[in-house]
mmCIF file of C-alpha atoms in Angstrom:
data_model
loop_
_atom_site.group_PDB
_atom_site.id
_atom_site.type_symbol
_atom_site.label_atom_id
_atom_site.label_comp_id
_atom_site.label_asym_id
_atom_site.label_seq_id
_atom_site.Cartn_x
_atom_site.Cartn_y
_atom_site.Cartn_z
ATOM 1 C CA MET A 439 -2.010 12.534 -39.754
ATOM 2 C CA ALA A 440 -1.423 15.004 -36.949
ATOM 3 C CA GLN A 441 2.123 16.084 -36.409
ATOM 4 C CA LEU A 442 3.781 16.210 -33.009
ATOM 5 C CA VAL A 443 5.873 19.372 -33.181
ATOM 6 C CA ALA A 444 7.276 19.564 -29.656
ATOM 7 C CA THR A 445 7.344 17.787 -26.306
ATOM 8 C CA LEU A 446 7.827 19.960 -23.247
ATOM 9 C CA ALA A 447 8.470 18.691 -19.726
ATOM 10 C CA SER A 448 8.958 21.068 -16.852
ATOM 11 C CA THR A 449 8.475 21.627 -13.182
ATOM 12 C CA HIS A 450 5.403 23.658 -12.287
ATOM 13 C CA HIS A 451 5.904 26.296 -9.656
ATOM 14 C CA PRO A 452 2.571 27.812 -8.610
ATOM 15 C CA PHE A 453 4.246 30.985 -7.295
ATOM 16 C CA TYR A 454 5.835 31.966 -10.626
ATOM 17 C CA LEU A 455 3.127 34.450 -11.608
ATOM 18 C CA ARG A 456 2.952 36.122 -8.211
ATOM 19 C CA ALA A 457 6.758 36.160 -7.815
ATOM 20 C CA THR A 458 7.335 37.892 -11.142
ATOM 21 C CA THR A 459 4.423 40.343 -11.164
ATOM 22 C CA MET A 460 4.528 41.816 -7.651
ATOM 23 C CA PRO A 461 6.054 45.297 -7.310
ATOM 24 C CA PRO A 462 9.783 45.011 -8.178
ATOM 25 C CA GLU A 463 10.924 46.221 -4.758
ATOM 26 C CA GLN A 464 9.073 43.278 -3.157
ATOM 27 C CA GLN A 465 10.279 40.616 -5.593
ATOM 28 C CA MET A 466 12.705 37.878 -4.614
ATOM 29 C CA PRO A 467 16.224 38.455 -5.961
ATOM 30 C CA GLN A 468 15.927 35.622 -8.517
ATOM 31 C CA ALA A 469 12.657 36.905 -10.010
ATOM 32 C CA PRO A 470 14.191 38.667 -13.062
ATOM 33 C CA GLU A 471 16.370 35.641 -13.881
ATOM 34 C CA TRP A 472 13.388 33.310 -13.417
ATOM 35 C CA LYS A 473 11.303 35.443 -15.789
ATOM 36 C CA ARG A 474 14.062 35.478 -18.415
ATOM 37 C CA LYS A 475 14.389 31.707 -18.257
ATOM 38 C CA ILE A 476 10.638 31.207 -18.568
ATOM 39 C CA GLU A 477 10.438 33.547 -21.557
ATOM 40 C CA ALA A 478 13.305 31.723 -23.260
ATOM 41 C CA TYR A 479 11.551 28.418 -22.574
ATOM 42 C CA ARG A 480 8.272 29.819 -23.964
ATOM 43 C CA GLU A 481 10.063 30.500 -27.240
ATOM 44 C CA THR A 482 10.852 26.769 -27.636
ATOM 45 C CA LEU A 483 7.094 26.201 -27.953
ATOM 46 C CA GLU A 484 6.243 29.372 -29.857
ATOM 47 C CA ARG A 485 8.583 28.595 -32.761
ATOM 48 C CA THR A 486 6.759 25.306 -33.473
ATOM 49 C CA LYS A 487 3.424 27.083 -34.120
ATOM 50 C CA PRO A 488 1.179 24.480 -32.472
ATOM 51 C CA ASP A 489 -2.593 24.248 -33.059
ATOM 52 C CA ILE A 490 -3.506 21.956 -30.124
ATOM 53 C CA LEU A 491 -1.899 21.272 -26.751
ATOM 54 C CA VAL A 492 -2.028 17.839 -25.140
ATOM 55 C CA MET A 493 -1.527 18.766 -21.482
ATOM 56 C CA ILE A 494 -0.369 16.233 -18.895
ATOM 57 C CA GLY A 495 -0.757 17.124 -15.233
ATOM 58 C CA SER A 496 -2.011 15.800 -11.922
ATOM 59 C CA ASP A 497 -4.957 17.094 -9.941
ATOM 60 C CA HIS A 498 -3.947 18.070 -6.388
ATOM 61 C CA PHE A 499 -7.223 17.046 -4.671
ATOM 62 C CA HIS A 500 -9.168 19.809 -6.347
ATOM 63 C CA GLN A 501 -11.724 17.927 -8.421
ATOM 64 C CA ILE A 502 -10.453 14.408 -7.760
ATOM 65 C CA PHE A 503 -10.612 13.012 -4.228
ATOM 66 C CA LEU A 504 -10.188 9.719 -2.412
ATOM 67 C CA ASP A 505 -13.843 8.720 -2.839
ATOM 68 C CA ASN A 506 -13.230 8.208 -6.553
ATOM 69 C CA CYS A 507 -9.625 8.252 -7.608
ATOM 70 C CA PRO A 508 -8.545 7.309 -11.128
ATOM 71 C CA GLN A 509 -4.944 6.417 -12.002
ATOM 72 C CA PHE A 510 -5.201 7.995 -15.472
ATOM 73 C CA LEU A 511 -7.974 10.269 -16.710
ATOM 74 C CA ILE A 512 -8.638 12.170 -19.937
ATOM 75 C CA GLY A 513 -10.852 15.230 -20.253
ATOM 76 C CA LYS A 514 -13.460 15.143 -23.048
ATOM 77 C CA ALA A 515 -15.279 18.435 -23.006
ATOM 78 C CA PRO A 516 -15.782 21.477 -25.219
ATOM 79 C CA ARG A 517 -14.440 23.816 -22.537
ATOM 80 C CA TYR A 518 -12.627 23.599 -19.223
ATOM 81 C CA ASP A 519 -12.874 25.982 -16.302
ATOM 82 C CA ALA A 520 -9.663 26.327 -14.365
ATOM 83 C CA THR A 521 -8.328 27.406 -10.979
ATOM 84 C CA PHE A 522 -10.035 26.583 -7.704
ATOM 85 C CA TYR A 523 -10.738 28.974 -4.826
ATOM 86 C CA ASN A 524 -7.936 27.574 -2.673
ATOM 87 C CA GLU A 525 -5.420 27.967 -5.518
ATOM 88 C CA GLU A 526 -6.399 31.605 -5.984
ATOM 89 C CA ARG A 527 -6.076 32.078 -2.238
ATOM 90 C CA GLU A 528 -2.699 30.385 -1.836
ATOM 91 C CA PHE A 529 -0.944 31.112 -5.118
ATOM 92 C CA GLY A 530 -2.717 34.123 -6.600
ATOM 93 C CA ILE A 531 -3.457 32.226 -9.829
ATOM 94 C CA PRO A 532 -6.349 33.740 -11.836
ATOM 95 C CA LYS A 533 -9.300 31.846 -13.271
ATOM 96 C CA TYR A 534 -9.249 30.715 -16.898
ATOM 97 C CA VAL A 535 -11.575 29.034 -19.361
ATOM 98 C CA LEU A 536 -9.708 26.887 -21.880
ATOM 99 C CA ASP A 537 -11.210 25.537 -25.061
ATOM 100 C CA GLY A 538 -11.178 21.775 -25.434
ATOM 101 C CA ASP A 539 -11.056 19.607 -28.546
ATOM 102 C CA GLU A 540 -13.679 16.905 -28.084
ATOM 103 C CA ASP A 541 -12.786 15.206 -31.332
ATOM 104 C CA MET A 542 -9.136 14.755 -30.444
ATOM 105 C CA SER A 543 -9.964 13.824 -26.827
ATOM 106 C CA GLY A 544 -12.375 11.164 -28.098
ATOM 107 C CA PHE A 545 -9.857 9.812 -30.582
ATOM 108 C CA MET A 546 -7.082 9.669 -28.019
ATOM 109 C CA HIS A 547 -9.311 8.023 -25.423
ATOM 110 C CA GLN A 548 -10.249 5.219 -27.817
ATOM 111 C CA HIS A 549 -6.691 4.844 -29.089
ATOM 112 C CA LEU A 550 -5.298 4.594 -25.564
ATOM 113 C CA MET A 551 -7.994 2.038 -24.649
ATOM 114 C CA ASP A 552 -7.003 0.038 -27.730
ATOM 115 C CA GLN A 553 -3.424 0.104 -26.421
ATOM 116 C CA ASP A 554 -4.632 -1.385 -23.096
ATOM 117 C CA PHE A 555 -4.607 1.848 -21.118
ATOM 118 C CA ASP A 556 -8.103 1.809 -19.631
ATOM 119 C CA PHE A 557 -8.518 5.508 -18.980
ATOM 120 C CA ALA A 558 -11.158 7.088 -16.818
ATOM 121 C CA PHE A 559 -12.723 10.131 -18.434
ATOM 122 C CA SER A 560 -14.453 13.327 -17.434
ATOM 123 C CA ASN A 561 -17.010 15.360 -19.359
ATOM 124 C CA GLU A 562 -16.937 18.127 -16.758
ATOM 125 C CA LEU A 563 -13.389 18.717 -15.663
ATOM 126 C CA LYS A 564 -12.237 21.815 -13.858
ATOM 127 C CA ILE A 565 -8.488 21.861 -14.204
ATOM 128 C CA ASP A 566 -5.986 22.888 -11.576
ATOM 129 C CA HIS A 567 -2.568 24.519 -11.438
ATOM 130 C CA SER A 568 -0.722 21.452 -12.730
ATOM 131 C CA ILE A 569 -2.085 22.423 -16.155
ATOM 132 C CA ILE A 570 -2.571 26.161 -15.630
ATOM 133 C CA CYS A 571 1.031 26.764 -14.483
ATOM 134 C CA PRO A 572 2.430 25.689 -17.870
ATOM 135 C CA ILE A 573 -0.280 27.707 -19.630
ATOM 136 C CA ILE A 574 0.966 30.727 -17.661
ATOM 137 C CA THR A 575 4.610 30.007 -18.446
ATOM 138 C CA VAL A 576 4.596 28.773 -22.066
ATOM 139 C CA ARG A 577 1.247 29.904 -23.526
ATOM 140 C CA PRO A 578 0.075 32.852 -21.420
ATOM 141 C CA ASP A 579 -2.504 33.971 -23.985
ATOM 142 C CA ALA A 580 -4.298 30.648 -23.295
ATOM 143 C CA ASP A 581 -5.516 30.748 -26.895
ATOM 144 C CA LEU A 582 -5.194 27.100 -27.977
ATOM 145 C CA PRO A 583 -7.537 24.162 -27.416
ATOM 146 C CA VAL A 584 -6.299 21.552 -24.965
ATOM 147 C CA VAL A 585 -6.640 17.825 -24.418
ATOM 148 C CA PRO A 586 -6.084 17.431 -20.661
ATOM 149 C CA ILE A 587 -4.696 14.197 -19.219
ATOM 150 C CA TYR A 588 -4.357 13.606 -15.491
ATOM 151 C CA THR A 589 -2.108 11.083 -13.788
ATOM 152 C CA ASN A 590 -2.152 9.955 -10.165
ATOM 153 C CA ILE A 591 1.140 10.973 -8.523
ATOM 154 C CA PHE A 592 -0.516 11.600 -5.189
ATOM 155 C CA ALA A 593 -2.695 8.857 -3.746
ATOM 156 C CA PRO A 594 -0.931 5.508 -3.313
ATOM 157 C CA PRO A 595 -0.711 2.943 -4.748
ATOM 158 C CA LEU A 596 0.689 4.674 -7.839
ATOM 159 C CA PRO A 597 1.435 3.067 -11.188
ATOM 160 C CA SER A 598 5.100 2.130 -11.690
ATOM 161 C CA PRO A 599 7.710 4.348 -13.378
ATOM 162 C CA ARG A 600 7.744 1.902 -16.284
ATOM 163 C CA ARG A 601 3.979 2.238 -16.645
ATOM 164 C CA PHE A 602 4.308 6.015 -16.789
ATOM 165 C CA TYR A 603 6.974 5.693 -19.498
ATOM 166 C CA ASN A 604 4.867 3.246 -21.469
ATOM 167 C CA LEU A 605 1.865 5.540 -21.164
ATOM 168 C CA GLY A 606 3.980 8.319 -22.655
ATOM 169 C CA ARG A 607 4.843 6.029 -25.565
ATOM 170 C CA ALA A 608 1.153 5.229 -26.027
ATOM 171 C CA ILE A 609 0.188 8.925 -25.967
ATOM 172 C CA ARG A 610 2.795 9.556 -28.643
ATOM 173 C CA LYS A 611 1.294 6.779 -30.815
ATOM 174 C CA ALA A 612 -2.191 8.206 -30.327
ATOM 175 C CA ILE A 613 -1.051 11.702 -31.371
ATOM 176 C CA ASP A 614 0.789 10.331 -34.406
ATOM 177 C CA ALA A 615 -2.304 8.355 -35.449
ATOM 178 C CA TYR A 616 -4.799 11.218 -35.084
ATOM 179 C CA PRO A 617 -6.320 11.842 -38.541
ATOM 180 C CA SER A 618 -5.882 15.592 -38.778
ATOM 181 C CA ASP A 619 -3.502 18.100 -40.264
ATOM 182 C CA LYS A 620 -3.127 19.821 -36.888
ATOM 183 C CA ARG A 621 0.206 20.590 -35.262
ATOM 184 C CA VAL A 622 0.240 19.137 -31.751
ATOM 185 C CA ALA A 623 2.493 19.989 -28.830
ATOM 186 C CA ALA A 624 2.596 17.764 -25.742
ATOM 187 C CA ILE A 625 3.258 19.615 -22.497
ATOM 188 C CA GLY A 626 3.613 17.929 -19.122
ATOM 189 C CA THR A 627 4.634 19.107 -15.698
ATOM 190 C CA GLY A 628 5.738 17.550 -12.465
ATOM 191 C CA HIS A 629 8.540 17.925 -9.947
ATOM 192 C CA LEU A 630 12.093 16.962 -9.222
ATOM 193 C CA SER A 631 12.769 16.312 -5.524
ATOM 194 C CA LEU A 632 10.043 17.957 -3.471
ATOM 195 C CA GLU A 633 8.819 17.875 0.096
ATOM 196 C CA LEU A 634 5.389 19.187 1.133
ATOM 197 C CA GLY A 635 3.985 18.985 4.637
ATOM 198 C CA GLY A 636 7.110 17.263 6.007
ATOM 199 C CA PRO A 637 10.332 18.053 7.864
ATOM 200 C CA ARG A 638 12.317 18.870 4.704
ATOM 201 C CA GLN A 639 9.888 21.395 3.206
ATOM 202 C CA PHE A 640 10.894 24.955 2.251
ATOM 203 C CA MET A 641 14.631 24.553 2.802
ATOM 204 C CA GLU A 642 17.190 26.613 0.899
ATOM 205 C CA THR A 643 17.302 23.907 -1.792
ATOM 206 C CA GLY A 644 15.067 21.025 -2.767
ATOM 207 C CA PRO A 645 15.201 18.103 -0.329
ATOM 208 C CA ASP A 646 17.605 16.091 -2.516
ATOM 209 C CA PRO A 647 19.886 18.245 -4.703
ATOM 210 C CA GLU A 648 21.895 15.178 -5.738
ATOM 211 C CA PHE A 649 18.759 13.537 -7.174
ATOM 212 C CA ASP A 650 17.854 16.798 -8.926
ATOM 213 C CA ARG A 651 21.294 17.003 -10.593
ATOM 214 C CA GLN A 652 21.121 13.351 -11.628
ATOM 215 C CA ALA A 653 17.521 13.597 -12.893
ATOM 216 C CA ILE A 654 18.397 16.580 -15.107
ATOM 217 C CA GLU A 655 21.284 14.593 -16.649
ATOM 218 C CA TRP A 656 19.061 11.552 -17.257
ATOM 219 C CA LEU A 657 16.472 13.695 -19.016
ATOM 220 C CA ARG A 658 19.077 15.704 -20.934
ATOM 221 C CA ASN A 659 20.408 12.417 -22.324
ATOM 222 C CA GLY A 660 17.006 10.750 -22.727
ATOM 223 C CA ASP A 661 18.375 7.898 -20.627
ATOM 224 C CA ILE A 662 15.241 5.957 -19.765
ATOM 225 C CA ASP A 663 17.253 2.833 -18.899
ATOM 226 C CA ALA A 664 19.131 4.682 -16.152
ATOM 227 C CA ILE A 665 15.886 6.187 -14.845
ATOM 228 C CA LEU A 666 14.123 2.830 -14.670
ATOM 229 C CA ALA A 667 17.197 1.207 -13.091
ATOM 230 C CA ASN A 668 17.450 3.841 -10.360
ATOM 231 C CA VAL A 669 14.011 5.275 -9.654
ATOM 232 C CA ASP A 670 11.188 3.513 -7.839
ATOM 233 C CA HIS A 671 8.495 4.628 -5.419
ATOM 234 C CA GLU A 672 10.722 4.020 -2.417
ATOM 235 C CA SER A 673 13.678 5.964 -3.827
ATOM 236 C CA MET A 674 11.418 8.885 -4.745
ATOM 237 C CA ALA A 675 9.979 8.973 -1.202
ATOM 238 C CA LYS A 676 13.548 9.101 0.165
ATOM 239 C CA SER A 677 14.224 12.118 -2.059
ATOM 240 C CA GLY A 678 11.170 13.963 -0.666
ATOM 241 C CA ASN A 679 7.592 12.966 0.062
ATOM 242 C CA ALA A 680 6.200 14.702 -3.072
ATOM 243 C CA THR A 681 8.992 13.627 -5.441
ATOM 244 C CA HIS A 682 6.536 11.279 -7.193
ATOM 245 C CA GLY A 683 5.767 14.221 -9.460
ATOM 246 C CA PHE A 684 8.921 13.055 -11.271
ATOM 247 C CA LEU A 685 6.735 10.309 -12.758
ATOM 248 C CA ASN A 686 5.270 12.897 -15.129
ATOM 249 C CA PHE A 687 8.778 13.679 -16.432
ATOM 250 C CA ILE A 688 9.203 9.951 -17.100
ATOM 251 C CA LEU A 689 5.887 9.980 -18.976
ATOM 252 C CA MET A 690 6.987 12.965 -21.077
ATOM 253 C CA LEU A 691 10.238 11.213 -21.969
ATOM 254 C CA GLY A 692 7.984 8.435 -23.228
ATOM 255 C CA VAL A 693 6.161 10.934 -25.452
ATOM 256 C CA ALA A 694 9.455 12.310 -26.791
ATOM 257 C CA GLY A 695 11.143 8.916 -27.091
ATOM 258 C CA PRO A 696 14.483 7.926 -25.546
ATOM 259 C CA GLU A 697 16.446 10.759 -27.103
ATOM 260 C CA GLY A 698 18.549 13.635 -25.859
ATOM 261 C CA ALA A 699 16.616 16.836 -25.196
ATOM 262 C CA ASP A 700 16.994 19.758 -27.611
ATOM 263 C CA TYR A 701 16.631 22.372 -24.896
ATOM 264 C CA VAL A 702 17.576 22.064 -21.224
ATOM 265 C CA ASP A 703 17.595 24.745 -18.576
ATOM 266 C CA ASN A 704 17.245 24.853 -14.818
ATOM 267 C CA LEU A 705 17.090 27.266 -11.927
ATOM 268 C CA ASP A 706 17.905 26.624 -8.293
ATOM 269 C CA LEU A 707 15.121 28.339 -6.353
ATOM 270 C CA PHE A 708 14.354 28.285 -2.658
ATOM 271 C CA HIS A 709 12.980 24.813 -1.800
ATOM 272 C CA THR A 710 12.943 23.405 -5.359
ATOM 273 C CA MET A 711 15.056 22.913 -8.443
ATOM 274 C CA GLU A 712 13.147 24.194 -11.459
ATOM 275 C CA ALA A 713 13.889 22.426 -14.758
ATOM 276 C CA TYR A 714 12.761 22.970 -18.339
ATOM 277 C CA PHE A 715 13.148 20.495 -21.218
ATOM 278 C CA THR A 716 12.016 20.516 -24.846
ATOM 279 C CA TRP A 717 12.354 17.753 -27.409
ATOM 280 C CA TYR A 718 11.666 18.195 -31.116
ATOM 281 C CA PRO A 719 10.806 15.092 -33.111
ATOM 282 C CA LYS A 720 13.867 14.409 -35.225
ATOM 283 C CA GLU A 721 11.979 14.175 -38.515
ATOM 284 C CA ALA A 722 10.419 17.601 -37.912
ATOM 285 C CA ALA A 723 13.674 19.202 -36.761
ATOM 286 C CA ALA A 724 15.658 17.977 -39.782
ATOM 287 C CA MET B 696 -8.931 5.028 12.612
ATOM 288 C CA SER B 697 -10.342 6.792 9.586
ATOM 289 C CA LYS B 698 -7.572 8.377 7.580
ATOM 290 C CA TYR B 699 -10.032 8.763 4.752
ATOM 291 C CA TYR B 700 -12.459 10.739 6.907
ATOM 292 C CA VAL B 701 -9.695 12.987 8.277
ATOM 293 C CA ASN B 702 -8.660 13.681 4.680
ATOM 294 C CA LYS B 703 -12.295 14.354 3.810
ATOM 295 C CA PHE B 704 -12.422 16.932 6.597
ATOM 296 C CA LEU B 705 -9.267 18.664 5.333
ATOM 297 C CA PHE B 706 -10.444 18.480 1.699
ATOM 298 C CA THR B 707 -13.972 19.807 2.218
ATOM 299 C CA THR B 708 -12.936 22.536 4.646
ATOM 300 C CA ASP B 709 -9.953 23.883 2.687
ATOM 301 C CA ARG B 710 -11.933 24.257 -0.528
ATOM 302 C CA ASP B 711 -14.771 26.328 0.988
ATOM 303 C CA PRO B 712 -14.020 29.872 2.204
ATOM 304 C CA GLU B 713 -16.920 29.896 4.684
ATOM 305 C CA TYR B 714 -15.939 26.535 6.234
ATOM 306 C CA LEU B 715 -12.298 27.599 6.439
ATOM 307 C CA LYS B 716 -13.249 30.795 8.246
ATOM 308 C CA ARG B 717 -15.325 28.845 10.780
ATOM 309 C CA TYR B 718 -12.542 26.273 11.266
ATOM 310 C CA THR B 719 -10.060 29.115 11.822
ATOM 311 C CA GLU B 720 -12.171 31.028 14.325
ATOM 312 C CA ASP B 721 -13.909 28.284 16.290
ATOM 313 C CA PRO B 722 -12.430 24.873 15.506
ATOM 314 C CA ARG B 723 -14.222 22.967 18.260
ATOM 315 C CA ASN B 724 -17.674 24.002 17.149
ATOM 316 C CA PHE B 725 -16.848 23.689 13.487
ATOM 317 C CA VAL B 726 -15.534 20.122 13.892
ATOM 318 C CA ALA B 727 -18.766 19.218 15.727
ATOM 319 C CA THR B 728 -20.879 20.749 12.945
ATOM 320 C CA TRP B 729 -18.786 19.020 10.316
ATOM 321 C CA GLU B 730 -19.260 15.604 11.950
ATOM 322 C CA GLN B 731 -22.988 16.175 12.214
ATOM 323 C CA SER B 732 -23.909 17.591 8.851
ATOM 324 C CA ILE B 733 -20.978 18.141 6.461
ATOM 325 C CA GLY B 734 -18.830 15.001 6.680
ATOM 326 C CA PRO B 735 -21.677 12.521 6.077
ATOM 327 C CA ARG B 736 -22.820 14.260 2.870
ATOM 328 C CA LEU B 737 -22.342 12.279 -0.332
ATOM 329 C CA ASN B 738 -24.353 14.723 -2.460
ATOM 330 C CA ASP B 739 -27.381 16.999 -2.113
ATOM 331 C CA ALA B 740 -29.704 14.057 -1.443
ATOM 332 C CA GLU B 741 -27.565 11.238 -0.044
ATOM 333 C CA MET B 742 -25.919 10.835 3.355
ATOM 334 C CA SER B 743 -23.255 8.304 4.288
ATOM 335 C CA THR B 744 -23.557 6.467 7.606
ATOM 336 C CA VAL B 745 -20.249 4.616 7.708
ATOM 337 C CA ASN B 746 -17.446 7.032 8.703
ATOM 338 C CA PHE B 747 -16.413 8.283 12.156
ATOM 339 C CA PHE B 748 -13.433 10.004 13.773
ATOM 340 C CA THR B 749 -11.533 8.389 16.611
ATOM 341 C CA PRO B 750 -11.153 10.614 19.707
ATOM 342 C CA GLU B 751 -7.489 11.200 18.717
ATOM 343 C CA GLU B 752 -8.440 12.307 15.206
ATOM 344 C CA ARG B 753 -11.142 14.617 16.547
ATOM 345 C CA ALA B 754 -8.696 16.163 19.052
ATOM 346 C CA ALA B 755 -6.009 16.674 16.394
ATOM 347 C CA LEU B 756 -8.487 18.478 14.136
ATOM 348 C CA ILE B 757 -9.865 20.629 16.977
ATOM 349 C CA ASN B 758 -6.316 21.594 18.004
ATOM 350 C CA HIS B 759 -5.068 22.371 14.468
ATOM 351 C CA ASP B 760 -2.428 19.772 15.389
ATOM 352 C CA TYR B 761 -0.705 19.195 12.061
ATOM 353 C CA VAL B 762 2.090 17.196 13.707
ATOM 354 C CA ALA B 763 -0.423 14.657 15.034
ATOM 355 C CA LEU B 764 -2.211 14.619 11.670
ATOM 356 C CA PHE B 765 1.097 13.944 9.866
ATOM 357 C CA GLU B 766 1.782 11.121 12.305
ATOM 358 C CA MET B 767 -1.660 9.614 11.669
ATOM 359 C CA GLY B 768 -0.923 9.551 7.934
ATOM 360 C CA ALA B 769 -3.168 12.416 6.838
ATOM 361 C CA HIS B 770 -2.258 13.347 3.272
ATOM 362 C CA PHE B 771 0.716 15.705 3.279
ATOM 363 C CA PHE B 772 -0.736 18.058 0.674
ATOM 364 C CA LEU B 773 -4.086 18.501 2.426
ATOM 365 C CA ASN B 774 -2.424 18.810 5.832
ATOM 366 C CA LEU B 775 -0.113 21.564 4.574
ATOM 367 C CA THR B 776 -2.495 23.539 2.388
ATOM 368 C CA ILE B 777 -5.266 24.027 4.932
ATOM 369 C CA PHE B 778 -2.914 25.235 7.654
ATOM 370 C CA ILE B 779 -1.136 27.574 5.225
ATOM 371 C CA GLY B 780 -4.628 28.934 4.542
ATOM 372 C CA ILE B 781 -5.086 29.578 8.259
ATOM 373 C CA TYR B 782 -1.613 30.620 9.442
ATOM 374 C CA ASP B 783 0.432 31.936 6.499
ATOM 375 C CA GLU B 784 -0.750 35.546 6.690
ATOM 376 C CA PRO B 785 -0.514 36.105 10.450
ATOM 377 C CA TYR B 786 2.945 34.462 10.551
ATOM 378 C CA MET B 787 4.093 36.508 7.554
ATOM 379 C CA GLU B 788 3.019 39.767 9.192
ATOM 380 C CA LYS B 789 4.923 38.883 12.356
ATOM 381 C CA SER B 790 7.984 37.034 11.068
ATOM 382 C CA GLY B 791 8.230 37.363 7.271
ATOM 383 C CA PRO B 792 7.672 35.068 4.295
ATOM 384 C CA LEU B 793 7.527 31.280 4.843
ATOM 385 C CA ALA B 794 7.679 31.679 8.629
ATOM 386 C CA PHE B 795 4.763 29.297 9.131
ATOM 387 C CA GLN B 796 6.048 26.761 6.618
ATOM 388 C CA LYS B 797 9.443 26.728 8.348
ATOM 389 C CA GLU B 798 7.907 26.290 11.794
ATOM 390 C CA PHE B 799 5.798 23.421 10.400
ATOM 391 C CA ALA B 800 8.983 21.733 9.143
ATOM 392 C CA ALA B 801 10.832 22.392 12.410
ATOM 393 C CA LYS B 802 8.101 20.688 14.444
ATOM 394 C CA LEU B 803 8.505 17.552 12.305
ATOM 395 C CA GLN B 804 12.310 17.351 12.521
ATOM 396 C CA HIS B 805 12.138 14.112 14.530
ATOM 397 C CA TRP B 806 10.917 12.412 11.327
ATOM 398 C CA LYS B 807 13.934 13.446 9.253
ATOM 399 C CA GLY B 808 15.761 10.404 7.924
ATOM 400 C CA LYS B 809 12.935 8.067 8.965
ATOM 401 C CA GLU B 810 10.207 6.488 6.875
ATOM 402 C CA TYR B 811 7.167 8.760 7.192
ATOM 403 C CA PRO B 812 3.767 7.417 8.218
ATOM 404 C CA SER B 813 2.025 6.102 5.115
ATOM 405 C CA VAL B 814 -0.587 8.309 3.475
ATOM 406 C CA ALA B 815 -2.159 5.300 1.723
ATOM 407 C CA THR B 816 -5.876 4.971 2.426
#
């Protein structure tokens, strides 16, 4: 059976590449520290020598729109183009072509259906920065095949936090059951408190630093009970209108299981708290 | 009210460099063109006949009025991204990084602490 070798959950900041590659005299003061933290985080994946990446993200109205809006979707294609015109324009993110793994996508789709997660699927998926940002940060050579999974954190009504956690558990079961000798890493990105297009956007900190501090502790401790007791759609909206990206962290904790994280780091940037978590399955780490 | 159709305007215009240029330079004419021949398109062969703007929605789009669009429940991501595409560079040249984003936030301060208009469609 396939082996899950690492679970990574992080924020995705689309300006990372531009912020750390512009001429040094134009860089923001935190750019060198940000780069160091990202490179240290990259090492937590590198040391596990993965063969395939299961990537969890959320399309930001690039391919998916309100005329046809799935809650959960899996890509099943031999290759995936990435980066849309308006992402290049706004964030300076380059285009990529990532290899897929149709066999693993097909297996996972069926396995998730058998676990009562009725996924939508796409045979022609162009992926956006929710999946390319972590490629840039933790696998910049973009040299591994991916199984992309999209969640709806954007267009209400959204699935519940518990559903996201249970989906993470189901994804873990599907990876564990995949008949292959491949080493699989699961990588998902989202947000802590975040405001976009509202009165609290682009402040000196994220819109709710207290939530950010608390969320990092919950994830550090793998405390799913505290998360589910304290986080719902209404509370996330109070913490910032785009805070629902935290649902992907809840999903990733489901992939890892309710355990303390093996690696935790964070960085207070203008307008967001960046956070980086890695879990190693205990049987593999022993 | 057609929140969906307003979002469709923002979505289709932001993702196309030629449309965005026309919306930047001549919003009144571009909105008229969009209503006539871009908005109704379902695909290369099919046209939809069921969606229309209200006069308020049309005016907000013509005026690049992101405050009104926020208050109508246009999706926050679409409403921000398209106007960053139009205003980020000129504001940056005049007033430095994030100047437009900060002005956008300042104009919405009366919503701070309140429940925002729903973006559900």
